[in-house]
Amino acid sequence: MSDQINWPSKNYAWFFTTLLLITYTVSFIDRAMINLLIDPIRNDLALSDIQMGQILGPGFMISYILFSLPVGRMVDKFNRIAVLIGGILLWSLATAAHGFSSDYYSLFVSRAGVGAGEAAVTPASWSIIADLFRPEDRAFPMSFYLMGPYIGQGLALLFGGLVIQLYTDPVEFFGFVLQPWQMIFILIAIPGFILSLGLAFLTDPVRKGIINKENQHEESFVDVIKYIKGKFVAYFTLMIAASFIVVLLYTFQAWVPTYISRIHGWDLSRVGYLFGIVTLVSGSLGVLSGPVVEKFLERRNIKNSTHTVFLISSLAVAIIPAFTFLFVTEQFVLPGMFIISFFITLPMACFASGLQKMTPQNYRGSVSGLYVFIMNIVGLSLGPTVVPFFTSVIFENDMSINIALSNTFLIFGPLSFLIFFLGRKSLNRELQSQH
């Protein structure tokens, strides 16, 4: 059927996808910068690890989740570029507001604004990419787009480390006296405003793909839920098992810079430079490698190659990090983090492309919104908060962060593997549907 559809030229499709990658990258720079600045913010605002965990997790998560489902419906019904631009403007304003935060509450509200704006990125982008490329060609463009978080995380650490090194004293900014960490947030808000102007010149692609023929009337979210309910085991397996990998991704991004600083004694500028490079390279390599491994397994006539990628990655993150955080020495900390980051990110593109395969075109925005909702209600509620729960409540020792990280991976890695294994039959059946 895809051969009968008038698809955009490859050059235009890749140009558009590159802009979506840049959008995702900028969103993650604004989201992830705070991970490098935990201790400076904590010291200046007199916050605890628990409070920082609340800002990193629930502060972002609550608004992100509340907006994910309605934004998903907007993506299915309205101009997707307009929805995306609205999100960019909102999160950029909220990022700049971080720079004027003076206490826990103002920082929490600013973080919530970033979450609300960024809720538009994934549903809109995934839906657009699905209308730029044929189903059989989507995996690599999706993996290309999904490099955004890892490029963004890496650039956030690199840029943050540079500014911390250059500015050690308060800076005057239009009459405000700001700490270096506050100035960083104001500076990183600027690219979002520029990007929104560039996207305004693009046209929303014509919607394509298989429509769910059982519901050709104007679909409501109830119709979407009915469709998912009919394939419940497959969707449950993918979304819940993937969400536990996302818990580990957010844990890694939120607390590894602080782990390196506390346990191995590195200053934050060094952490920013070196860990930023590791995150950028290993995360991008991991997310690009997922479809490559999938195709390699297919050529070896291994059935259910997509699901095999899920099992490999969930098993790896169940074992490797638990020992690395406990026993790695300073000289091997970066190679260790490289390996962990690679296996966490390996299945991410396959999660996204698999979801598009399973879902009819007229439900993709809503299902992507639901996916984002679940990923983040699980990932952001647990990822940034489990580690400080261990350090502050269980061990009552900030220097136990290595044990806390090890325990977190030992909990959620095996859970993900178990769910993927138990739901394999239903999931594999739906992955063959190729919408």
Tab-separated table of C-alpha atoms in Angstrom:
chain	number	residue	atom	x	y	z
A	1	MET	CA	0.000	0.000	0.000
A	2	SER	CA	2.860	2.426	0.772
A	3	ASP	CA	3.946	2.260	-2.896
A	4	GLN	CA	0.605	3.850	-3.931
A	5	ILE	CA	1.074	6.863	-1.645
A	6	ASN	CA	2.799	10.046	-2.799
A	7	TRP	CA	5.653	10.261	-0.296
A	8	PRO	CA	7.864	13.381	0.036
A	9	SER	CA	11.285	13.396	-1.597
A	10	LYS	CA	14.065	11.879	0.477
A	11	ASN	CA	15.938	15.192	0.610
A	12	TYR	CA	12.919	17.038	1.986
A	13	ALA	CA	12.081	14.209	4.400
A	14	TRP	CA	15.601	14.225	5.812
A	15	PHE	CA	15.720	18.030	5.972
A	16	PHE	CA	12.498	18.026	7.984
A	17	THR	CA	13.723	15.190	10.207
A	18	THR	CA	16.963	17.088	10.854
A	19	LEU	CA	14.981	20.106	12.067
A	20	LEU	CA	12.986	17.810	14.341
A	21	LEU	CA	16.275	16.383	15.648
A	22	ILE	CA	17.482	19.921	16.396
A	23	THR	CA	14.189	20.627	18.166
A	24	TYR	CA	14.544	17.522	20.309
A	25	THR	CA	18.181	18.381	21.024
A	26	VAL	CA	17.345	21.919	22.154
A	27	SER	CA	14.537	20.602	24.344
A	28	PHE	CA	16.932	18.252	26.089
A	29	ILE	CA	19.582	20.916	26.564
A	30	ASP	CA	16.971	22.944	28.426
A	31	ARG	CA	15.705	19.881	30.307
A	32	ALA	CA	19.065	18.305	31.176
A	33	MET	CA	21.200	21.310	32.106
A	34	ILE	CA	19.915	21.173	35.674
A	35	ASN	CA	21.509	17.725	36.114
A	36	LEU	CA	24.999	19.257	36.046
A	37	LEU	CA	23.999	22.068	38.390
A	38	ILE	CA	22.454	20.061	41.234
A	39	ASP	CA	25.059	20.927	43.852
A	40	PRO	CA	25.461	24.661	42.954
A	41	ILE	CA	21.663	25.103	43.003
A	42	ARG	CA	21.344	23.079	46.191
A	43	ASN	CA	24.002	25.179	47.916
A	44	ASP	CA	22.689	28.580	46.756
A	45	LEU	CA	19.031	27.845	47.512
A	46	ALA	CA	19.702	25.699	50.618
A	47	LEU	CA	17.934	22.637	49.203
A	48	SER	CA	18.282	18.957	50.111
A	49	ASP	CA	18.808	15.982	47.789
A	50	ILE	CA	15.144	15.119	48.314
A	51	GLN	CA	14.020	18.600	47.222
A	52	MET	CA	16.301	18.493	44.180
A	53	GLY	CA	14.876	15.079	43.333
A	54	GLN	CA	11.373	16.567	43.520
A	55	ILE	CA	12.341	19.372	41.151
A	56	LEU	CA	14.111	17.022	38.730
A	57	GLY	CA	11.299	14.450	38.790
A	58	PRO	CA	7.776	15.509	39.848
A	59	GLY	CA	8.490	19.177	39.078
A	60	PHE	CA	8.928	18.280	35.427
A	61	MET	CA	6.814	15.139	35.345
A	62	ILE	CA	3.465	16.448	36.603
A	63	SER	CA	3.020	19.071	33.897
A	64	TYR	CA	4.639	16.897	31.219
A	65	ILE	CA	2.171	14.121	31.936
A	66	LEU	CA	-0.867	16.390	32.279
A	67	PHE	CA	-0.168	17.912	28.871
A	68	SER	CA	0.927	14.717	27.049
A	69	LEU	CA	-2.535	13.277	26.389
A	70	PRO	CA	-4.317	16.501	25.320
A	71	VAL	CA	-1.339	17.467	23.174
A	72	GLY	CA	-1.466	14.013	21.571
A	73	ARG	CA	-5.096	14.627	20.623
A	74	MET	CA	-4.158	18.072	19.272
A	75	VAL	CA	-1.501	16.427	17.096
A	76	ASP	CA	-4.157	14.141	15.582
A	77	LYS	CA	-6.628	16.988	14.951
A	78	PHE	CA	-4.680	20.208	14.276
A	79	ASN	CA	-1.612	21.502	12.456
A	80	ARG	CA	1.301	19.631	13.994
A	81	ILE	CA	3.871	22.348	13.355
A	82	ALA	CA	1.711	24.918	15.158
A	83	VAL	CA	1.397	22.566	18.133
A	84	LEU	CA	5.166	22.062	18.130
A	85	ILE	CA	5.950	25.788	17.944
A	86	GLY	CA	3.601	26.487	20.855
A	87	GLY	CA	5.463	23.924	22.938
A	88	ILE	CA	8.865	25.385	22.025
A	89	LEU	CA	7.874	28.914	23.030
A	90	LEU	CA	6.461	27.723	26.357
A	91	TRP	CA	9.471	25.657	27.405
A	92	SER	CA	11.933	28.382	26.291
A	93	LEU	CA	10.197	30.999	28.440
A	94	ALA	CA	10.165	28.580	31.375
A	95	THR	CA	13.870	27.796	30.924
A	96	ALA	CA	14.703	31.495	31.077
A	97	ALA	CA	12.579	31.736	34.235
A	98	HIS	CA	14.951	29.239	35.916
A	99	GLY	CA	17.531	32.004	35.831
A	100	PHE	CA	15.398	34.212	38.059
A	101	SER	CA	14.417	31.513	40.556
A	102	SER	CA	15.259	32.357	44.142
A	103	ASP	CA	13.781	29.470	46.126
A	104	TYR	CA	12.391	25.932	45.903
A	105	TYR	CA	8.910	27.004	44.813
A	106	SER	CA	9.912	29.344	41.979
A	107	LEU	CA	12.345	26.752	40.615
A	108	PHE	CA	9.664	24.046	40.854
A	109	VAL	CA	7.178	26.184	38.876
A	110	SER	CA	9.784	27.007	36.220
A	111	ARG	CA	10.619	23.339	35.866
A	112	ALA	CA	6.910	22.570	35.466
A	113	GLY	CA	6.734	25.077	32.611
A	114	VAL	CA	9.521	23.256	30.791
A	115	GLY	CA	7.620	19.998	31.204
A	116	ALA	CA	4.399	21.451	29.810
A	117	GLY	CA	6.111	22.826	26.713
A	118	GLU	CA	8.189	19.744	25.981
A	119	ALA	CA	5.100	17.516	26.065
A	120	ALA	CA	4.474	18.613	22.455
A	121	VAL	CA	7.779	17.397	21.024
A	122	THR	CA	7.479	13.618	20.858
A	123	PRO	CA	3.831	13.188	19.738
A	124	ALA	CA	4.175	15.819	16.998
A	125	SER	CA	7.586	14.661	15.775
A	126	TRP	CA	6.791	10.949	15.691
A	127	SER	CA	3.556	11.610	13.817
A	128	ILE	CA	5.346	13.822	11.279
A	129	ILE	CA	8.197	11.351	10.702
A	130	ALA	CA	5.668	8.571	10.093
A	131	ASP	CA	4.252	10.716	7.248
A	132	LEU	CA	7.686	11.455	5.764
A	133	PHE	CA	8.949	7.872	5.363
A	134	ARG	CA	7.478	4.541	4.290
A	135	PRO	CA	6.885	2.045	7.136
A	136	GLU	CA	9.818	-0.142	6.093
A	137	ASP	CA	12.136	2.909	6.031
A	138	ARG	CA	11.173	4.537	9.345
A	139	ALA	CA	13.546	2.842	11.800
A	140	PHE	CA	16.694	4.740	10.839
A	141	PRO	CA	15.042	8.208	10.593
A	142	MET	CA	13.441	7.504	13.962
A	143	SER	CA	16.811	6.548	15.454
A	144	PHE	CA	18.361	9.663	13.881
A	145	TYR	CA	15.685	11.817	15.515
A	146	LEU	CA	16.095	9.992	18.819
A	147	MET	CA	19.744	11.054	19.031
A	148	GLY	CA	18.327	14.369	20.258
A	149	PRO	CA	18.274	13.568	23.988
A	150	TYR	CA	21.856	12.317	23.977
A	151	ILE	CA	23.218	15.155	21.875
A	152	GLY	CA	21.250	17.550	24.071
A	153	GLN	CA	22.456	15.966	27.303
A	154	GLY	CA	26.047	16.009	26.056
A	155	LEU	CA	25.897	19.615	24.871
A	156	ALA	CA	24.242	20.679	28.125
A	157	LEU	CA	27.113	19.192	30.103
A	158	LEU	CA	29.771	20.627	27.769
A	159	PHE	CA	28.271	24.114	27.688
A	160	GLY	CA	27.491	24.093	31.395
A	161	GLY	CA	31.028	22.995	32.227
A	162	LEU	CA	32.442	25.796	30.069
A	163	VAL	CA	30.307	28.507	31.677
A	164	ILE	CA	31.074	27.222	35.182
A	165	GLN	CA	34.781	27.482	34.366
A	166	LEU	CA	34.481	30.971	32.844
A	167	TYR	CA	32.159	32.497	35.437
A	168	THR	CA	32.967	31.753	39.048
A	169	ASP	CA	31.474	34.954	40.479
A	170	PRO	CA	27.970	36.457	40.281
A	171	VAL	CA	27.083	38.178	36.990
A	172	GLU	CA	25.068	41.397	36.553
A	173	PHE	CA	22.309	40.998	33.962
A	174	PHE	CA	19.972	43.960	33.260
A	175	GLY	CA	20.022	45.009	36.887
A	176	PHE	CA	19.804	41.482	38.288
A	177	VAL	CA	22.760	39.937	40.104
A	178	LEU	CA	22.780	36.299	39.036
A	179	GLN	CA	24.825	33.286	40.022
A	180	PRO	CA	26.629	31.486	37.142
A	181	TRP	CA	24.063	28.660	37.168
A	182	GLN	CA	21.242	31.195	36.751
A	183	MET	CA	22.983	32.829	33.798
A	184	ILE	CA	23.337	29.433	32.119
A	185	PHE	CA	19.564	28.933	32.059
A	186	ILE	CA	18.968	32.342	30.486
A	187	LEU	CA	21.532	31.679	27.752
A	188	ILE	CA	20.237	28.227	26.811
A	189	ALA	CA	16.676	29.562	26.426
A	190	ILE	CA	17.656	31.664	23.392
A	191	PRO	CA	17.954	28.871	20.730
A	192	GLY	CA	14.344	27.810	21.290
A	193	PHE	CA	12.999	31.187	20.183
A	194	ILE	CA	15.174	31.096	17.049
A	195	LEU	CA	14.102	27.531	16.255
A	196	SER	CA	10.399	28.367	16.505
A	197	LEU	CA	10.846	31.024	13.813
A	198	GLY	CA	12.527	28.516	11.477
A	199	LEU	CA	9.787	25.916	11.904
A	200	ALA	CA	7.115	28.500	11.084
A	201	PHE	CA	8.208	28.417	7.424
A	202	LEU	CA	7.530	24.659	7.039
A	203	THR	CA	4.297	22.992	5.946
A	204	ASP	CA	2.674	20.183	7.914
A	205	PRO	CA	3.060	16.983	5.804
A	206	VAL	CA	-0.019	15.312	4.336
A	207	ARG	CA	-1.191	12.566	6.689
A	208	LYS	CA	-0.713	9.053	5.349
A	209	GLY	CA	-0.886	5.418	6.429
A	210	ILE	CA	-3.583	2.917	7.286
A	211	ILE	CA	-6.662	4.348	8.960
A	212	ASN	CA	-8.394	2.172	11.525
A	213	LYS	CA	-11.309	1.064	9.353
A	214	GLU	CA	-13.498	0.124	12.301
A	215	ASN	CA	-13.726	3.782	13.288
A	216	GLN	CA	-13.880	6.055	10.252
A	217	HIS	CA	-16.058	8.572	12.099
A	218	GLU	CA	-14.480	11.400	14.094
A	219	GLU	CA	-12.458	9.456	16.636
A	220	SER	CA	-12.528	10.293	20.306
A	221	PHE	CA	-9.957	9.276	22.872
A	222	VAL	CA	-12.420	6.556	23.890
A	223	ASP	CA	-11.942	5.026	20.421
A	224	VAL	CA	-8.176	5.055	20.943
A	225	ILE	CA	-8.527	3.315	24.295
A	226	LYS	CA	-10.868	0.712	22.776
A	227	TYR	CA	-8.317	-0.016	20.066
A	228	ILE	CA	-5.513	-0.419	22.608
A	229	LYS	CA	-7.740	-2.537	24.852
A	230	GLY	CA	-8.193	-4.990	21.976
A	231	LYS	CA	-4.416	-5.415	21.837
A	232	PHE	CA	-3.806	-4.853	25.525
A	233	VAL	CA	-1.034	-7.371	26.197
A	234	ALA	CA	1.119	-6.103	23.325
A	235	TYR	CA	0.770	-2.430	24.255
A	236	PHE	CA	1.184	-3.160	27.967
A	237	THR	CA	4.350	-5.150	27.321
A	238	LEU	CA	5.968	-2.479	25.179
A	239	MET	CA	4.948	0.547	27.219
A	240	ILE	CA	5.578	-0.783	30.724
A	241	ALA	CA	8.807	-2.666	30.007
A	242	ALA	CA	10.114	0.312	28.032
A	243	SER	CA	9.146	2.648	30.878
A	244	PHE	CA	11.456	0.759	33.244
A	245	ILE	CA	14.332	1.302	30.805
A	246	VAL	CA	13.361	4.979	30.786
A	247	VAL	CA	13.556	4.989	34.607
A	248	LEU	CA	17.189	3.937	34.247
A	249	LEU	CA	17.803	6.515	31.508
A	250	TYR	CA	16.538	9.354	33.704
A	251	THR	CA	18.415	7.981	36.709
A	252	PHE	CA	21.612	7.916	34.665
A	253	GLN	CA	21.141	11.431	33.291
A	254	ALA	CA	20.074	12.974	36.589
A	255	TRP	CA	22.562	11.491	39.038
A	256	VAL	CA	25.699	10.224	37.275
A	257	PRO	CA	27.312	13.713	37.046
A	258	THR	CA	26.814	14.087	40.807
A	259	TYR	CA	28.031	10.504	41.372
A	260	ILE	CA	31.275	11.234	39.498
A	261	SER	CA	31.750	14.484	41.403
A	262	ARG	CA	31.068	13.002	44.851
A	263	ILE	CA	32.671	9.566	44.567
A	264	HIS	CA	35.595	10.318	42.266
A	265	GLY	CA	36.192	13.932	43.329
A	266	TRP	CA	35.966	15.609	39.926
A	267	ASP	CA	35.053	19.298	39.749
A	268	LEU	CA	31.903	20.126	37.791
A	269	SER	CA	33.688	21.705	34.824
A	270	ARG	CA	35.659	18.474	34.311
A	271	VAL	CA	32.498	16.397	34.689
A	272	GLY	CA	30.783	18.632	32.147
A	273	TYR	CA	33.530	18.329	29.539
A	274	LEU	CA	34.337	14.634	29.777
A	275	PHE	CA	31.014	13.113	30.764
A	276	GLY	CA	29.324	15.414	28.250
A	277	ILE	CA	31.425	13.931	25.448
A	278	VAL	CA	30.754	10.390	26.675
A	279	THR	CA	27.009	11.016	26.826
A	280	LEU	CA	26.894	12.608	23.397
A	281	VAL	CA	28.909	9.870	21.672
A	282	SER	CA	27.663	6.769	23.501
A	283	GLY	CA	24.020	7.840	23.574
A	284	SER	CA	24.000	8.702	19.879
A	285	LEU	CA	25.861	5.505	19.004
A	286	GLY	CA	23.465	3.424	21.080
A	287	VAL	CA	20.282	4.840	19.595
A	288	LEU	CA	21.654	4.536	16.044
A	289	SER	CA	22.820	0.979	16.684
A	290	GLY	CA	19.386	-0.342	17.651
A	291	PRO	CA	18.005	-0.503	14.079
A	292	VAL	CA	21.398	-1.745	12.822
A	293	VAL	CA	21.339	-4.645	15.285
A	294	GLU	CA	17.708	-5.281	14.341
A	295	LYS	CA	18.575	-5.505	10.621
A	296	PHE	CA	21.621	-7.673	11.369
A	297	LEU	CA	19.444	-10.157	13.242
A	298	GLU	CA	16.921	-10.156	10.390
A	299	ARG	CA	19.647	-10.997	7.874
A	300	ARG	CA	20.683	-13.901	10.094
A	301	ASN	CA	17.087	-15.176	9.862
A	302	ILE	CA	16.532	-14.626	13.575
A	303	LYS	CA	12.802	-14.282	14.131
A	304	ASN	CA	11.357	-11.352	16.068
A	305	SER	CA	14.501	-9.245	15.726
A	306	THR	CA	12.913	-6.128	17.254
A	307	HIS	CA	11.938	-8.012	20.392
A	308	THR	CA	15.419	-9.566	20.576
A	309	VAL	CA	16.912	-6.061	20.744
A	310	PHE	CA	14.586	-5.339	23.679
A	311	LEU	CA	15.743	-8.473	25.522
A	312	ILE	CA	19.457	-7.835	24.899
A	313	SER	CA	19.333	-4.278	26.201
A	314	SER	CA	17.171	-5.006	29.249
A	315	LEU	CA	19.442	-7.889	30.258
A	316	ALA	CA	22.558	-5.746	29.808
A	317	VAL	CA	21.241	-2.895	31.971
A	318	ALA	CA	20.200	-5.415	34.603
A	319	ILE	CA	23.767	-6.667	35.053
A	320	ILE	CA	26.518	-4.303	33.861
A	321	PRO	CA	25.674	-1.075	35.776
A	322	ALA	CA	25.106	-2.812	39.113
A	323	PHE	CA	28.761	-3.844	39.264
A	324	THR	CA	30.180	-0.796	37.486
A	325	PHE	CA	28.872	1.753	39.994
A	326	LEU	CA	30.212	-0.284	42.919
A	327	PHE	CA	33.645	-1.313	41.691
A	328	VAL	CA	34.825	0.972	38.879
A	329	THR	CA	37.950	2.998	39.654
A	330	GLU	CA	38.491	6.614	38.652
A	331	GLN	CA	40.558	5.808	35.556
A	332	PHE	CA	37.808	3.531	34.204
A	333	VAL	CA	34.760	5.577	35.206
A	334	LEU	CA	34.279	7.113	31.749
A	335	PRO	CA	34.562	3.797	29.830
A	336	GLY	CA	32.146	2.296	32.336
A	337	MET	CA	29.641	5.104	31.840
A	338	PHE	CA	30.067	4.791	28.060
A	339	ILE	CA	29.045	1.122	28.127
A	340	ILE	CA	26.068	1.750	30.415
A	341	SER	CA	24.828	4.645	28.278
A	342	PHE	CA	25.149	2.556	25.100
A	343	PHE	CA	22.959	-0.276	26.366
A	344	ILE	CA	20.347	2.041	27.905
A	345	THR	CA	19.898	3.831	24.579
A	346	LEU	CA	20.192	0.773	22.297
A	347	PRO	CA	16.432	-0.036	22.198
A	348	MET	CA	15.053	3.519	22.146
A	349	ALA	CA	14.577	3.846	18.370
A	350	CYS	CA	13.092	0.351	18.224
A	351	PHE	CA	10.557	1.317	20.913
A	352	ALA	CA	9.476	4.304	18.822
A	353	SER	CA	9.404	2.624	15.407
A	354	GLY	CA	7.717	-0.438	16.909
A	355	LEU	CA	4.940	1.720	18.336
A	356	GLN	CA	4.347	3.293	14.922
A	357	LYS	CA	4.195	-0.172	13.305
A	358	MET	CA	1.527	-1.275	15.785
A	359	THR	CA	-0.678	1.811	15.475
A	360	PRO	CA	-2.990	3.103	12.687
A	361	GLN	CA	-2.192	6.569	11.325
A	362	ASN	CA	-5.223	8.314	12.818
A	363	TYR	CA	-4.302	7.111	16.318
A	364	ARG	CA	-0.542	7.762	16.256
A	365	GLY	CA	-0.581	11.149	17.950
A	366	SER	CA	-2.854	9.910	20.726
A	367	VAL	CA	-0.967	6.646	21.212
A	368	SER	CA	2.354	8.515	21.169
A	369	GLY	CA	0.915	10.890	23.769
A	370	LEU	CA	-0.149	7.917	25.874
A	371	TYR	CA	3.327	6.408	25.465
A	372	VAL	CA	4.898	9.684	26.604
A	373	PHE	CA	2.408	9.819	29.487
A	374	ILE	CA	3.360	6.337	30.711
A	375	MET	CA	7.091	6.733	30.053
A	376	ASN	CA	7.194	9.854	32.131
A	377	ILE	CA	4.752	9.034	34.895
A	378	VAL	CA	6.968	6.011	35.539
A	379	GLY	CA	10.337	7.327	34.349
A	380	LEU	CA	10.266	10.814	35.819
A	381	SER	CA	8.511	9.871	39.043
A	382	LEU	CA	11.080	7.167	39.791
A	383	GLY	CA	14.245	7.948	37.808
A	384	PRO	CA	15.331	11.149	39.584
A	385	THR	CA	13.806	10.211	42.974
A	386	VAL	CA	14.856	6.624	43.752
A	387	VAL	CA	18.545	7.508	44.162
A	388	PRO	CA	17.944	10.321	46.712
A	389	PHE	CA	15.478	8.025	48.504
A	390	PHE	CA	18.329	5.574	49.030
A	391	THR	CA	20.926	8.223	49.946
A	392	SER	CA	18.729	10.355	52.233
A	393	VAL	CA	16.197	7.908	53.701
A	394	ILE	CA	17.701	4.410	53.593
A	395	PHE	CA	21.433	5.071	53.992
A	396	GLU	CA	21.296	8.683	55.321
A	397	ASN	CA	24.610	9.348	53.599
A	398	ASP	CA	25.167	11.481	50.471
A	399	MET	CA	28.314	9.462	49.709
A	400	SER	CA	26.276	6.268	49.272
A	401	ILE	CA	25.205	7.447	45.826
A	402	ASN	CA	27.167	4.632	44.126
A	403	ILE	CA	25.247	1.980	46.098
A	404	ALA	CA	21.987	3.806	45.396
A	405	LEU	CA	22.663	3.780	41.646
A	406	SER	CA	23.603	0.098	41.701
A	407	ASN	CA	20.409	-0.819	43.556
A	408	THR	CA	18.253	1.188	41.164
A	409	PHE	CA	19.597	-0.684	38.141
A	410	LEU	CA	19.259	-4.028	39.939
A	411	ILE	CA	15.563	-3.330	40.489
A	412	PHE	CA	14.370	-1.958	37.156
A	413	GLY	CA	16.611	-3.806	34.691
A	414	PRO	CA	15.344	-7.291	35.653
A	415	LEU	CA	11.734	-6.033	35.792
A	416	SER	CA	11.988	-4.794	32.211
A	417	PHE	CA	13.512	-8.068	31.001
A	418	LEU	CA	10.821	-10.125	32.735
A	419	ILE	CA	7.930	-8.155	31.198
A	420	PHE	CA	9.443	-8.272	27.708
A	421	PHE	CA	9.922	-12.024	28.059
A	422	LEU	CA	6.421	-12.783	29.362
A	423	GLY	CA	4.663	-10.633	26.747
A	424	ARG	CA	6.749	-11.744	23.783
A	425	LYS	CA	4.032	-13.598	21.805
A	426	SER	CA	1.452	-10.811	21.742
A	427	LEU	CA	4.038	-8.093	21.175
A	428	ASN	CA	5.717	-9.899	18.282
A	429	ARG	CA	2.371	-10.509	16.596
A	430	GLU	CA	1.497	-6.799	16.625
A	431	LEU	CA	4.985	-5.730	15.523
A	432	GLN	CA	4.328	-7.513	12.228
A	433	SER	CA	1.257	-5.375	11.430
A	434	GLN	CA	3.263	-2.597	9.654
A	435	HIS	CA	0.786	0.315	9.739
